[in-house]
Amino acid sequence: MAFRKNYSSVSQQLEEAYEIVRYQNHKLNTLKDAVANIMDGLDIMKYFEDRSDSKESLEQMYAYLNDVAHRALSNICIIQSPRACVLPTH
């Protein structure tokens, strides 16, 4: 009887630990996505830096950067507080 009780307790602790690790892994993957979004933004800035300074290219760059920044902020918000995460739409 004691074995079953101990087994059940250990099993429950392992399940709880697994859920914590799974959640932390999700947060890590979301952070990786945010970093990738930021790197995309830097690449876009470099791409447009190398092009002409026409009004059209600058407007296009700002539109791309706005989208990339919004995705990065969304990912960071999800990591910090998933339930309270409310971002304005662009």
PDB file of C-alpha atoms in Angstrom, residues 23-79:
ATOM      1  CA  TYR A  23       5.680  25.465 -20.707  1.00  0.00           C
ATOM      2  CA  GLN A  24       9.241  26.791 -20.339  1.00  0.00           C
ATOM      3  CA  ASN A  25      10.142  25.179 -23.673  1.00  0.00           C
ATOM      4  CA  HIS A  26       7.170  26.953 -25.264  1.00  0.00           C
ATOM      5  CA  LYS A  27       8.380  30.259 -23.792  1.00  0.00           C
ATOM      6  CA  LEU A  28      11.890  29.604 -25.141  1.00  0.00           C
ATOM      7  CA  ASN A  29      10.550  28.856 -28.618  1.00  0.00           C
ATOM      8  CA  THR A  30       8.433  32.012 -28.492  1.00  0.00           C
ATOM      9  CA  LEU A  31      11.509  34.013 -27.480  1.00  0.00           C
ATOM     10  CA  LYS A  32      13.411  32.494 -30.401  1.00  0.00           C
ATOM     11  CA  ASP A  33      10.585  33.665 -32.683  1.00  0.00           C
ATOM     12  CA  ALA A  34      10.832  37.184 -31.229  1.00  0.00           C
ATOM     13  CA  VAL A  35      14.589  37.252 -31.834  1.00  0.00           C
ATOM     14  CA  ALA A  36      14.050  35.994 -35.385  1.00  0.00           C
ATOM     15  CA  ASN A  37      11.515  38.801 -35.944  1.00  0.00           C
ATOM     16  CA  ILE A  38      14.016  41.368 -34.692  1.00  0.00           C
ATOM     17  CA  MET A  39      16.738  39.939 -36.936  1.00  0.00           C
ATOM     18  CA  ASP A  40      14.313  40.086 -39.878  1.00  0.00           C
ATOM     19  CA  GLY A  41      13.722  43.741 -39.068  1.00  0.00           C
ATOM     20  CA  LEU A  42      17.443  44.437 -39.074  1.00  0.00           C
ATOM     21  CA  ASP A  43      17.819  42.610 -42.402  1.00  0.00           C
ATOM     22  CA  ILE A  44      14.965  44.649 -43.881  1.00  0.00           C
ATOM     23  CA  MET A  45      16.573  47.875 -42.668  1.00  0.00           C
ATOM     24  CA  LYS A  46      19.892  46.874 -44.256  1.00  0.00           C
ATOM     25  CA  TYR A  47      18.161  45.932 -47.517  1.00  0.00           C
ATOM     26  CA  PHE A  48      16.430  49.297 -47.784  1.00  0.00           C
ATOM     27  CA  GLU A  49      19.560  51.159 -46.679  1.00  0.00           C
ATOM     28  CA  ASP A  50      21.295  49.767 -49.752  1.00  0.00           C
ATOM     29  CA  ARG A  51      18.492  50.947 -52.052  1.00  0.00           C
ATOM     30  CA  SER A  52      17.488  54.368 -53.179  1.00  0.00           C
ATOM     31  CA  ASP A  53      15.944  56.765 -50.710  1.00  0.00           C
ATOM     32  CA  SER A  54      12.768  57.120 -52.693  1.00  0.00           C
ATOM     33  CA  LYS A  55       9.595  57.861 -50.773  1.00  0.00           C
ATOM     34  CA  GLU A  56       8.102  54.578 -52.008  1.00  0.00           C
ATOM     35  CA  SER A  57      10.975  52.462 -50.664  1.00  0.00           C
ATOM     36  CA  LEU A  58      10.906  54.228 -47.310  1.00  0.00           C
ATOM     37  CA  GLU A  59       7.151  53.732 -46.973  1.00  0.00           C
ATOM     38  CA  GLN A  60       7.572  50.071 -47.895  1.00  0.00           C
ATOM     39  CA  MET A  61      10.408  49.702 -45.366  1.00  0.00           C
ATOM     40  CA  TYR A  62       8.326  51.251 -42.582  1.00  0.00           C
ATOM     41  CA  ALA A  63       5.379  48.978 -43.411  1.00  0.00           C
ATOM     42  CA  TYR A  64       7.617  45.886 -43.254  1.00  0.00           C
ATOM     43  CA  LEU A  65       9.295  47.053 -40.060  1.00  0.00           C
ATOM     44  CA  ASN A  66       5.958  47.817 -38.426  1.00  0.00           C
ATOM     45  CA  ASP A  67       4.791  44.269 -39.172  1.00  0.00           C
ATOM     46  CA  VAL A  68       8.039  42.708 -37.933  1.00  0.00           C
ATOM     47  CA  ALA A  69       8.057  44.826 -34.771  1.00  0.00           C
ATOM     48  CA  HIS A  70       4.430  43.927 -34.048  1.00  0.00           C
ATOM     49  CA  ARG A  71       5.209  40.198 -34.336  1.00  0.00           C
ATOM     50  CA  ALA A  72       8.270  40.550 -32.088  1.00  0.00           C
ATOM     51  CA  LEU A  73       6.302  42.492 -29.468  1.00  0.00           C
ATOM     52  CA  SER A  74       3.477  39.944 -29.629  1.00  0.00           C
ATOM     53  CA  ASN A  75       5.918  37.123 -28.928  1.00  0.00           C
ATOM     54  CA  ILE A  76       7.557  39.000 -26.068  1.00  0.00           C
ATOM     55  CA  CYS A  77       4.150  39.842 -24.586  1.00  0.00           C
ATOM     56  CA  ILE A  78       3.151  36.178 -24.743  1.00  0.00           C
ATOM     57  CA  ILE A  79       6.293  35.248 -22.811  1.00  0.00           C
TER      58      ILE A  79
END
